[in-house]
Amino acid sequence: MPPIPGSGLAKGLAVTLRTMTKKTVTEQYPDAQPELPPRTRGVIGLFDENCTVCMLCARECPDWCIYIDSHKETVPAAVEGGRERSRNVLDRFAIDFSLCMYCGICIEVCPFDALFWSPEFEYAETDIRELTHERDKLREWMWTVPSPPALDPAAEEPKELAAARKAADKLEAAEAARVAEAARASEAAQAAEAAPSDDPGEGTPA
C-alpha cells in the first residue's frame, strides 16, 4: 500500500508537538555555568611541593607535552659524621595543552600525588603559545581541584590515615606526660620551699 501523502509531515509535527510540551533541559551557557562531576577532565593542576622530579609523567606522556627542568643540590648531613646527599630541585614544570589529549596517564603514574584533575575548562586562547601553562599557572589550577568524595561509612579506614592518627596519638601522649612531669616537679619544688628547715641554728638570736 503506498504511503498516504503528507504522513511524513504529520509524524514530524507530532514529534515537534510532543517535544514542545516537555520541560527544557538546555543549559544556557555561558550565562548559566554547567554542574560538572568532580572527576571531570578539564585542566591539570600541579602541587609542586610533592614533585620529586622523578620524570615519570614526562616519560609516560604519549604526546610528549610535559616539559621539566631541574638541578641538583647538596643536602648537608643530618648528623655529625654523616654523608652528604644530593636531591633534585624543580626549576620548570610546564604542560602544553595544545598537544595534551587528556588521557590522564601523567596523573595516574605520579607516585607522589603532585598532579590532579580540575574541572575547569575555560582557558581558551587566541594565541596557541598561551596554551603552554608554566609552573605558576599550573599551581593556580590546583586551587580549583574539588575535594575528594566522602568515603563509604562502612569502609575501612585508610592505612595512611590510621598510621598518621597513631603517630599523632603518640605525640599527644608524650606531650601530656611531659606536662604532667613538669607539674609534679613544680609541686615538689613548692613543697620543699614550704617545709620547715632542720637546721638547729636557724631562728636563734644572735
XYZ file of N, CA, C and O in Angstrom:
824
model
N 0.848 -1.188 0.000
C 0.000 0.000 0.000
C 0.888 1.245 0.000
O 1.784 1.367 0.847
N 0.720 2.141 -0.932
C 1.563 3.338 -0.972
C 1.298 4.228 0.238
O 0.193 4.252 0.783
N 2.329 4.936 0.682
C 2.136 5.810 1.847
C 1.162 6.934 1.543
O 1.051 7.401 0.406
N 0.440 7.313 2.561
C -0.526 8.408 2.412
C 0.233 9.716 2.237
O 1.157 10.010 2.999
N -0.113 10.510 1.265
C 0.595 11.783 1.078
C 0.486 12.662 2.328
O -0.588 12.831 2.902
N 1.630 13.165 2.722
C 1.653 14.057 3.900
C 1.807 13.343 5.233
O 1.830 13.987 6.288
N 1.907 11.966 5.233
C 2.028 11.246 6.505
C 3.363 11.549 7.193
O 3.451 11.640 8.427
N 4.422 11.706 6.407
C 5.720 12.037 6.998
C 5.699 13.382 7.684
O 6.254 13.555 8.785
N 5.039 14.343 7.063
C 4.921 15.666 7.668
C 4.124 15.597 8.960
O 4.470 16.242 9.965
N 3.073 14.787 8.960
C 2.246 14.660 10.167
C 3.044 14.036 11.316
O 2.948 14.468 12.467
N 3.843 13.005 11.005
C 4.666 12.386 12.046
C 5.682 13.385 12.598
O 5.922 13.452 13.812
N 6.296 14.150 11.704
C 7.271 15.134 12.168
C 6.649 16.188 13.054
O 7.202 16.566 14.090
N 5.457 16.654 12.682
C 4.772 17.645 13.515
C 4.351 17.055 14.858
O 4.358 17.745 15.890
N 4.013 15.747 14.869
C 3.646 15.104 16.132
C 4.844 15.063 17.084
O 4.711 15.308 18.293
N 6.014 14.748 16.540
C 7.222 14.743 17.369
C 7.502 16.150 17.899
O 7.849 16.348 19.072
N 7.322 17.154 17.046
C 7.553 18.532 17.473
C 6.598 18.932 18.589
O 6.997 19.558 19.587
N 5.335 18.566 18.459
C 4.352 18.912 19.487
C 4.656 18.219 20.810
O 4.502 18.809 21.881
N 5.062 16.938 20.748
C 5.406 16.233 21.983
C 6.602 16.891 22.666
O 6.645 17.022 23.895
N 7.591 17.313 21.877
C 8.781 17.945 22.448
C 8.457 19.307 23.044
O 9.002 19.697 24.080
N 7.553 20.038 22.437
C 7.198 21.369 22.923
C 6.519 21.322 24.281
O 6.574 22.293 25.041
N 5.879 20.218 24.603
C 5.172 20.115 25.887
C 6.069 19.648 27.020
O 5.644 19.648 28.173
N 7.305 19.230 26.709
C 8.222 18.770 27.746
C 9.053 19.931 28.285
O 9.251 20.938 27.613
N 9.549 19.755 29.522
C 10.375 20.779 30.146
C 11.743 20.821 29.461
O 12.357 19.786 29.199
N 12.223 22.009 29.178
C 13.512 22.141 28.505
C 14.666 21.784 29.447
O 14.602 22.026 30.655
N 15.697 21.179 28.907
C 16.869 20.795 29.691
C 18.125 21.492 29.173
O 19.227 21.168 29.570
N 17.940 22.454 28.290
C 19.083 23.156 27.719
C 19.710 24.085 28.771
O 18.995 24.851 29.423
N 21.024 23.992 28.959
C 21.732 24.891 29.867
C 22.222 26.098 29.070
O 22.943 25.937 28.081
N 21.837 27.265 29.498
C 22.154 28.483 28.759
C 23.578 28.936 29.081
O 23.811 29.923 29.774
N 24.546 28.160 28.592
C 25.957 28.525 28.765
C 26.296 29.631 27.768
O 25.818 29.601 26.628
N 27.058 30.660 28.150
C 27.816 30.832 29.396
C 27.076 31.587 30.489
O 27.652 31.848 31.548
N 25.789 31.979 30.248
C 25.055 32.678 31.307
C 24.856 31.787 32.526
O 24.891 32.263 33.665
N 24.640 30.512 32.320
C 24.492 29.545 33.410
C 25.628 28.534 33.303
O 25.787 27.878 32.269
N 26.424 28.434 34.346
C 27.556 27.516 34.345
C 27.089 26.084 34.547
O 26.206 25.818 35.373
N 27.635 25.136 33.806
C 27.220 23.735 33.964
C 27.736 23.152 35.281
O 28.778 23.559 35.800
N 26.980 22.210 35.814
C 27.404 21.496 37.023
C 28.158 20.239 36.582
O 27.554 19.261 36.154
N 29.467 20.292 36.698
C 30.302 19.193 36.218
C 30.607 18.221 37.350
O 30.729 18.626 38.513
N 30.740 16.946 37.045
C 31.118 15.977 38.089
C 32.536 16.240 38.579
O 33.360 16.824 37.868
N 32.863 15.828 39.815
C 34.183 16.134 40.389
C 35.343 15.585 39.572
O 36.424 16.169 39.569
N 35.158 14.481 38.848
C 36.259 13.860 38.120
C 36.318 14.296 36.661
O 36.914 13.627 35.830
N 35.715 15.442 36.367
C 35.769 15.960 35.008
C 37.215 16.248 34.609
O 37.978 16.823 35.384
N 37.590 15.871 33.392
C 38.944 16.127 32.901
C 38.980 17.475 32.198
O 38.823 17.583 30.997
N 39.180 18.523 32.993
C 39.220 19.859 32.448
C 40.637 20.338 32.191
O 41.062 20.531 31.063
N 41.384 20.545 33.266
C 42.766 21.002 33.178
C 43.535 20.338 34.319
O 42.934 19.849 35.276
N 44.856 20.302 34.213
C 45.686 19.611 35.195
C 46.332 20.623 36.118
O 46.928 21.608 35.669
N 46.196 20.404 37.428
C 46.831 21.258 38.428
C 48.068 20.588 38.994
O 48.149 19.360 39.072
N 49.042 21.409 39.396
C 50.321 20.903 39.916
C 50.489 21.333 41.363
O 50.428 22.516 41.687
N 50.701 20.359 42.236
C 51.061 20.613 43.636
C 52.567 20.390 43.745
O 53.046 19.304 44.036
N 53.344 21.456 43.438
C 54.780 21.281 43.204
C 55.555 20.884 44.448
O 56.678 20.381 44.343
N 54.985 21.080 45.651
C 55.689 20.620 46.852
C 55.872 19.111 46.868
O 56.806 18.596 47.485
N 54.973 18.388 46.212
C 55.059 16.925 46.189
C 55.928 16.395 45.054
O 56.232 15.201 45.019
N 56.295 17.262 44.110
C 57.056 16.797 42.950
C 58.511 16.525 43.337
O 59.184 17.386 43.918
N 58.995 15.336 43.001
C 60.382 14.952 43.280
C 61.224 14.902 42.009
O 62.344 14.397 42.032
N 60.694 15.380 40.905
C 61.381 15.392 39.615
C 61.793 13.972 39.219
O 62.904 13.740 38.740
N 60.906 13.024 39.419
C 61.199 11.642 39.028
C 61.052 11.441 37.519
O 61.490 10.414 36.996
N 60.384 12.386 36.843
C 60.232 12.380 35.387
C 59.310 11.288 34.866
O 59.223 11.074 33.654
N 58.597 10.594 35.735
C 57.704 9.532 35.266
C 56.601 10.096 34.378
O 56.253 9.512 33.347
N 56.033 11.230 34.765
C 54.924 11.789 33.985
C 55.385 12.179 32.584
O 54.687 11.926 31.599
N 56.569 12.793 32.490
C 57.070 13.209 31.179
C 57.420 12.008 30.309
O 57.188 12.020 29.093
N 57.962 10.947 30.923
C 58.341 9.771 30.139
C 57.124 8.990 29.658
O 57.144 8.412 28.576
N 56.072 8.945 30.472
C 54.893 8.156 30.115
C 53.907 8.914 29.239
O 53.003 8.306 28.670
N 54.061 10.220 29.129
C 53.119 11.017 28.341
C 53.200 10.607 26.862
O 54.257 10.715 26.242
N 52.099 10.145 26.249
C 52.156 9.710 24.843
C 52.298 10.870 23.863
O 52.660 10.654 22.704
N 52.005 12.091 24.311
C 52.095 13.251 23.426
C 53.361 14.074 23.646
O 53.573 15.058 22.936
N 54.146 13.721 24.645
C 55.366 14.463 24.975
C 55.059 15.961 25.148
O 55.730 16.823 24.584
N 54.044 16.242 25.934
C 53.639 17.635 26.120
C 54.011 18.171 27.501
O 53.593 19.274 27.861
N 54.782 17.415 28.274
C 55.215 17.843 29.603
C 56.705 18.162 29.546
O 57.507 17.329 29.092
N 57.056 19.355 30.004
C 58.448 19.806 29.976
C 58.912 20.070 31.403
O 58.312 20.868 32.124
N 60.005 19.393 31.799
C 60.512 19.505 33.164
C 61.999 19.817 33.117
O 62.755 19.166 32.389
N 62.409 20.812 33.900
C 63.821 21.136 34.095
C 64.102 21.139 35.590
O 63.246 21.528 36.400
N 65.320 20.709 35.944
C 65.684 20.657 37.361
C 67.191 20.787 37.505
O 67.933 20.756 36.521
N 67.638 20.941 38.733
C 69.066 20.927 39.034
C 69.262 20.194 40.354
O 68.311 19.983 41.112
N 70.493 19.795 40.614
C 70.810 19.054 41.828
C 71.380 19.987 42.886
O 72.152 20.899 42.582
N 70.994 19.747 44.131
C 71.526 20.474 45.273
C 72.063 19.470 46.284
O 71.544 18.362 46.411
N 73.105 19.885 46.995
C 73.699 19.029 48.024
C 73.029 19.315 49.358
O 72.937 20.471 49.783
N 72.580 18.260 50.006
C 71.940 18.379 51.321
C 72.961 17.984 52.377
O 73.537 16.895 52.315
N 73.259 18.877 53.343
C 74.237 18.520 54.368
C 73.786 17.331 55.203
O 72.596 17.016 55.264
N 74.748 16.683 55.827
C 74.454 15.502 56.641
C 73.571 15.888 57.815
O 73.736 16.951 58.426
N 72.628 15.029 58.133
C 71.707 15.302 59.233
C 72.387 15.153 60.583
O 72.019 15.819 61.552
N 73.394 14.296 60.682
C 74.115 14.072 61.939
C 75.602 14.252 61.676
O 76.076 14.140 60.542
N 76.318 14.541 62.712
C 77.765 14.727 62.584
C 78.419 13.413 62.154
O 78.150 12.349 62.697
N 79.268 13.511 61.170
C 79.926 12.325 60.639
C 79.125 11.623 59.562
O 79.607 10.633 59.001
N 77.915 12.123 59.268
C 77.086 11.504 58.241
C 77.556 11.894 56.847
O 78.475 12.695 56.663
N 76.894 11.357 55.860
C 77.270 11.603 54.474
C 76.316 12.598 53.831
O 75.105 12.536 54.056
N 76.861 13.507 53.071
C 76.038 14.461 52.341
C 75.254 13.745 51.246
O 75.708 12.754 50.680
N 74.082 14.280 50.958
C 73.247 13.694 49.916
C 72.874 14.769 48.905
O 72.961 15.962 49.192
N 72.466 14.326 47.735
C 72.027 15.260 46.697
C 70.557 15.002 46.386
O 70.067 13.875 46.505
N 69.857 16.061 46.008
C 68.443 15.949 45.664
C 68.150 16.812 44.447
O 68.847 17.781 44.159
N 67.109 16.440 43.728
C 66.676 17.204 42.568
C 65.754 18.336 43.006
O 64.858 18.126 43.829
N 65.967 19.518 42.453
C 65.136 20.679 42.738
C 64.447 21.096 41.443
O 65.100 21.269 40.406
N 63.139 21.251 41.509
C 62.347 21.575 40.322
C 62.572 23.022 39.897
O 62.443 23.943 40.698
N 62.949 23.224 38.635
C 63.105 24.566 38.073
C 61.935 24.943 37.167
O 61.449 26.070 37.218
N 61.490 24.006 36.350
C 60.394 24.276 35.417
C 59.505 23.062 35.288
O 59.992 21.929 35.217
N 58.212 23.300 35.287
C 57.226 22.251 35.018
C 56.144 22.903 34.166
O 55.460 23.825 34.620
N 56.024 22.475 32.930
C 55.065 23.074 32.001
C 54.321 21.975 31.255
O 54.864 20.893 31.006
N 53.071 22.264 30.920
C 52.240 21.346 30.131
C 51.681 22.127 28.946
O 51.091 23.194 29.117
N 51.876 21.588 27.751
C 51.348 22.198 26.538
C 49.974 21.595 26.255
O 49.859 20.482 25.741
N 48.924 22.343 26.600
C 47.566 21.824 26.440
C 47.094 21.850 24.992
O 46.013 21.345 24.696
N 47.875 22.424 24.102
C 47.535 22.313 22.680
C 47.908 20.932 22.136
O 47.432 20.529 21.077
N 48.754 20.211 22.857
C 49.133 18.847 22.479
C 48.461 17.791 23.356
O 48.282 16.649 22.922
N 48.114 18.170 24.574
C 47.564 17.211 25.541
C 46.264 16.608 25.014
O 45.407 17.309 24.478
N 46.113 15.280 25.173
C 44.869 14.619 24.759
C 44.056 14.170 25.971
O 43.121 13.386 25.839
N 44.429 14.653 27.168
C 43.639 14.450 28.380
C 43.419 12.971 28.697
O 42.347 12.562 29.107
N 44.460 12.189 28.497
C 44.364 10.760 28.794
C 44.492 10.485 30.286
O 44.037 9.462 30.782
N 45.153 11.391 31.021
C 45.300 11.219 32.463
C 46.409 10.277 32.880
O 46.517 9.948 34.064
N 47.242 9.839 31.948
C 48.317 8.909 32.303
C 49.291 9.561 33.274
O 49.758 8.930 34.228
N 49.599 10.840 33.063
C 50.561 11.519 33.946
C 50.061 11.538 35.377
O 50.850 11.384 36.328
N 48.757 11.722 35.561
C 48.196 11.765 36.914
C 48.216 10.380 37.540
O 48.490 10.223 38.736
N 47.952 9.367 36.727
C 47.904 8.001 37.249
C 49.289 7.501 37.662
O 49.425 6.783 38.659
N 50.330 7.852 36.896
C 51.652 7.292 37.176
C 52.412 8.091 38.233
O 53.423 7.605 38.747
N 51.958 9.293 38.569
C 52.689 10.098 39.557
C 52.667 9.392 40.913
O 51.591 9.193 41.499
N 53.824 8.995 41.453
C 53.827 8.234 42.709
C 53.704 9.105 43.953
O 53.593 8.579 45.057
N 53.731 10.424 43.794
C 53.753 11.307 44.960
C 52.583 12.283 44.982
O 52.616 13.279 45.702
N 51.547 12.030 44.184
C 50.333 12.868 44.169
C 50.667 14.335 43.968
O 50.306 15.201 44.772
N 51.345 14.631 42.863
C 51.674 16.018 42.533
C 50.773 16.575 41.436
O 50.754 17.788 41.234
N 50.027 15.729 40.724
C 49.178 16.163 39.626
C 47.734 15.768 39.910
O 47.478 14.658 40.392
N 46.808 16.678 39.580
C 45.397 16.453 39.881
C 44.542 17.007 38.735
O 44.908 17.984 38.089
N 43.379 16.377 38.544
C 42.410 16.883 37.582
C 41.600 18.005 38.204
O 41.154 17.912 39.341
N 41.399 19.071 37.440
C 40.482 20.147 37.813
C 39.363 20.183 36.782
O 39.602 19.994 35.589
N 38.113 20.443 37.201
C 37.013 20.505 36.235
C 36.980 21.795 35.416
O 36.134 21.936 34.538
N 37.893 22.730 35.689
C 37.901 23.989 34.934
C 38.230 23.721 33.458
O 39.139 22.949 33.149
N 37.490 24.357 32.585
C 37.709 24.132 31.159
C 37.762 25.426 30.362
O 37.986 25.399 29.154
N 37.564 26.549 30.985
C 37.525 27.825 30.277
C 38.919 28.446 30.232
O 39.225 29.368 30.987
N 39.771 27.924 29.400
C 41.106 28.506 29.267
C 41.526 28.587 27.800
O 42.698 28.432 27.446
N 40.545 28.837 26.938
C 40.838 29.007 25.515
C 41.665 30.281 25.298
O 41.532 31.258 26.040
N 42.520 30.262 24.300
C 43.385 31.400 23.988
C 43.337 31.691 22.491
O 43.059 30.806 21.680
N 43.601 32.931 22.154
C 43.705 33.294 20.732
C 45.082 32.993 20.171
O 45.256 32.894 18.956
N 46.064 32.842 21.055
C 47.432 32.503 20.650
C 47.763 31.115 21.179
O 47.690 30.878 22.396
N 48.109 30.206 20.289
C 48.361 28.822 20.705
C 49.517 28.718 21.691
O 49.583 27.805 22.509
N 50.430 29.678 21.660
C 51.563 29.628 22.576
C 51.137 29.841 24.024
O 51.829 29.421 24.946
N 49.981 30.485 24.214
C 49.486 30.718 25.569
C 48.892 29.459 26.191
O 48.567 29.446 27.379
N 48.744 28.397 25.413
C 48.223 27.144 25.950
C 49.297 26.312 26.642
O 48.993 25.243 27.166
N 50.542 26.769 26.625
C 51.590 26.125 27.417
C 51.588 26.764 28.795
O 52.030 27.898 28.972
N 51.066 26.045 29.758
C 50.938 26.562 31.114
C 52.188 26.225 31.911
O 52.538 25.046 32.063
N 52.827 27.252 32.425
C 54.035 27.062 33.208
C 53.692 26.699 34.650
O 52.528 26.581 35.031
N 54.725 26.561 35.447
C 54.582 26.071 36.823
C 53.627 26.933 37.651
O 52.778 26.402 38.379
N 53.734 28.258 37.548
C 52.874 29.136 38.346
C 51.409 28.991 37.944
O 50.522 28.991 38.810
N 51.157 28.890 36.636
C 49.780 28.733 36.170
C 49.202 27.395 36.598
O 48.041 27.309 37.029
N 50.005 26.342 36.508
C 49.537 25.028 36.956
C 49.261 25.036 38.451
O 48.356 24.344 38.930
N 50.029 25.812 39.196
C 49.801 25.940 40.633
C 48.461 26.632 40.910
O 47.736 26.263 41.838
N 48.114 27.623 40.094
C 46.829 28.299 40.262
C 45.660 27.342 40.013
O 44.637 27.408 40.700
N 45.815 26.451 39.034
C 44.750 25.486 38.769
C 44.543 24.552 39.952
O 43.457 23.992 40.126
N 45.572 24.383 40.762
C 45.473 23.456 41.891
C 44.366 23.866 42.858
O 43.723 23.020 43.484
N 44.122 25.167 42.976
C 43.115 25.640 43.931
C 41.700 25.451 43.416
O 40.737 25.735 44.147
N 41.540 24.997 42.183
C 40.206 24.701 41.645
C 39.903 23.206 41.689
O 38.828 22.798 41.239
N 40.820 22.416 42.203
C 40.597 20.966 42.299
C 39.594 20.696 43.418
O 39.787 21.148 44.554
N 38.488 20.005 43.143
C 37.495 19.756 44.199
C 38.001 18.743 45.217
O 38.907 17.952 44.941
N 37.397 18.789 46.384
C 37.747 17.829 47.432
C 37.296 16.432 47.015
O 36.306 16.276 46.294
N 38.015 15.409 47.449
C 37.603 14.042 47.093
C 36.270 13.700 47.740
O 35.926 14.242 48.804
N 35.482 12.835 47.129
C 34.195 12.459 47.717
C 34.394 11.725 49.039
O 35.434 11.111 49.283
N 33.393 11.820 49.886
C 33.463 11.174 51.198
C 33.496 9.658 51.047
O 32.903 9.091 50.120
N 34.187 9.013 51.959
C 34.268 7.562 51.940
C 32.951 6.947 52.414
O 32.166 7.582 53.133
N 32.742 5.718 52.012
C 31.586 4.973 52.496
C 31.721 4.801 54.003
O 32.783 4.406 54.495
N 30.671 5.092 54.777
C 30.778 4.947 56.242
C 31.191 3.551 56.683
O 31.798 3.383 57.736
N 30.862 2.549 55.881
C 31.209 1.172 56.250
C 32.594 0.764 55.764
O 33.045 -0.342 56.044
N 33.297 1.659 55.065
C 34.613 1.311 54.531
C 35.670 1.320 55.631
O 35.535 2.010 56.651
N 36.720 0.543 55.431
C 37.823 0.525 56.384
C 38.611 1.829 56.300
O 38.688 2.467 55.255
N 39.179 2.209 57.418
C 39.981 3.422 57.451
C 41.255 3.216 56.632
O 41.900 2.170 56.734
N 41.642 4.191 55.798
C 42.883 4.035 55.027
C 44.084 3.830 55.937
O 44.152 4.392 57.042
N 45.043 3.007 55.482
C 46.214 2.715 56.293
C 47.023 3.975 56.581
O 47.592 4.131 57.663
N 47.094 4.880 55.586
C 47.858 6.104 55.793
C 47.248 6.955 56.906
O 47.953 7.507 57.749
N 45.901 7.035 56.915
C 45.223 7.828 57.937
C 45.378 7.187 59.312
O 45.592 7.877 60.313
N 45.296 5.850 59.356
C 45.468 5.161 60.635
C 46.876 5.364 61.183
O 47.064 5.598 62.377
N 47.893 5.276 60.305
C 49.272 5.484 60.750
C 49.484 6.915 61.234
O 50.149 7.147 62.255
N 48.899 7.884 60.502
C 49.036 9.282 60.921
C 48.349 9.526 62.257
O 48.883 10.238 63.122
N 47.171 8.932 62.456
C 46.471 9.110 63.728
C 47.240 8.454 64.873
O 47.311 8.999 65.978
N 47.839 7.284 64.612
C 48.619 6.607 65.645
C 49.828 7.449 66.056
O 50.132 7.582 67.245
N 50.505 8.037 65.054
C 51.651 8.884 65.363
C 51.225 10.129 66.134
O 51.898 10.560 67.083
N 50.073 10.708 65.748
C 49.577 11.892 66.447
C 49.200 11.548 67.889
O 49.451 12.340 68.808
N 48.607 10.363 68.095
C 48.247 9.951 69.457
C 49.496 9.767 70.317
O 49.504 10.129 71.503
N 50.555 9.211 69.722
C 51.799 9.037 70.481
C 52.397 10.380 70.875
O 52.846 10.573 72.014
N 52.395 11.332 69.933
C 52.915 12.664 70.249
C 52.079 13.341 71.325
O 52.621 13.995 72.228
N 50.768 13.179 71.244
C 49.892 13.782 72.240
C 50.118 13.174 73.614
O 50.151 13.873 74.632
N 50.293 11.840 73.657
C 50.553 11.176 74.935
C 51.897 11.612 75.519
O 52.019 11.844 76.729
N 52.912 11.730 74.653
C 54.225 12.165 75.133
C 54.163 13.597 75.666
O 54.768 13.924 76.696
N 53.415 14.463 74.981
C 53.277 15.844 75.443
C 52.532 15.898 76.770
O 52.897 16.665 77.672
N 51.482 15.075 76.918
C 50.733 15.044 78.178
C 51.613 14.548 79.321
O 51.572 15.077 80.442
N 52.448 13.536 79.033
C 53.352 13.027 80.064
C 54.381 14.080 80.454
O 54.717 14.235 81.634
N 54.873 14.831 79.482
C 55.851 15.881 79.787
C 55.236 16.979 80.645
O 55.845 17.452 81.618
N 54.010 17.371 80.317
C 53.329 18.400 81.109
C 53.069 17.903 82.525
O 53.256 18.641 83.508
N 52.643 16.645 82.658
C 52.388 16.089 83.982
C 53.673 16.014 84.808
O 53.685 16.321 86.000
N 54.781 15.616 84.170
C 56.054 15.544 84.874
C 56.511 16.928 85.324
O 57.015 17.101 86.442
N 56.329 17.921 84.457
C 56.693 19.287 84.834
C 55.845 19.785 85.991
O 56.331 20.474 86.897
N 54.540 19.427 86.000
C 53.657 19.838 87.092
C 54.082 19.178 88.401
O 54.102 19.823 89.466
N 54.451 17.889 88.362
C 54.909 17.207 89.574
C 56.204 17.813 90.097
O 56.381 17.991 91.304
N 57.113 18.130 89.183
C 58.369 18.740 89.609
C 58.122 20.107 90.236
O 58.757 20.475 91.236
N 57.185 20.880 89.700
C 56.869 22.190 90.266
C 56.248 22.056 91.639
O 56.586 22.800 92.573
N 55.334 21.070 91.798
C 54.720 20.848 93.107
C 55.761 20.409 94.141
O 55.729 20.833 95.298
N 56.698 19.568 93.729
C 57.742 19.113 94.655
C 58.633 20.276 95.078
O 59.027 20.381 96.250
N 58.943 21.149 94.137
C 59.774 22.309 94.473
C 59.057 23.237 95.425
O 59.647 23.759 96.396
N 57.762 23.460 95.207
C 56.992 24.311 96.114
C 56.887 23.693 97.500
O 56.973 24.390 98.516
N 56.711 22.367 97.554
C 56.627 21.698 98.856
C 57.950 21.785 99.601
O 57.989 21.959 100.823
N 59.070 21.683 98.881
C 60.378 21.776 99.533
C 60.622 23.171 100.096
O 61.210 23.336 101.166
N 60.146 24.202 99.415
C 60.315 25.560 99.909
C 59.448 25.819 101.133
O 59.835 26.557 102.047
N 58.248 25.207 101.166
C 57.327 25.447 102.279
C 57.668 24.620 103.507
O 57.241 24.944 104.619
N 58.458 23.559 103.398
C 58.779 22.687 104.543
C 59.711 23.405 105.515
O 60.596 24.155 105.111
N 59.561 23.211 106.892
C 60.469 23.855 107.879
C 61.885 23.300 107.772
O 62.092 22.138 107.427
N 62.861 24.124 108.057
C 64.251 23.712 107.962
C 64.665 22.890 109.173
O 64.213 23.124 110.285
N 65.550 21.904 108.992
C 66.056 21.063 110.077
C 67.305 21.636 110.720
O 67.915 21.016 111.611
N 67.775 22.828 110.304
C 68.993 23.430 110.865
C 68.710 23.930 112.266
O 67.861 24.793 112.489
N 69.406 23.381 113.334
C 69.116 23.781 114.723
C 69.488 25.230 114.991
O 68.949 25.854 115.905
N 70.372 25.788 114.216
C 70.786 27.154 114.485
C 69.880 28.186 113.875
O 69.987 29.400 114.124
N 68.946 27.749 113.037
C 68.083 28.694 112.373
C 67.038 29.217 113.354
O 66.435 28.477 114.088
N 66.852 30.475 113.407
C 65.836 31.088 114.261
C 66.330 31.476 115.626
O 65.591 32.056 116.423
N 67.577 31.149 116.084
C 68.102 31.517 117.405
C 68.647 32.930 117.358
O 69.172 33.376 116.327
N 68.524 33.697 118.438
C 69.024 35.079 118.447
C 70.527 35.128 118.375
O 71.223 34.249 118.869
N 71.025 36.185 117.744
C 72.465 36.323 117.623
C 73.081 36.744 118.921
O 72.472 37.475 119.681
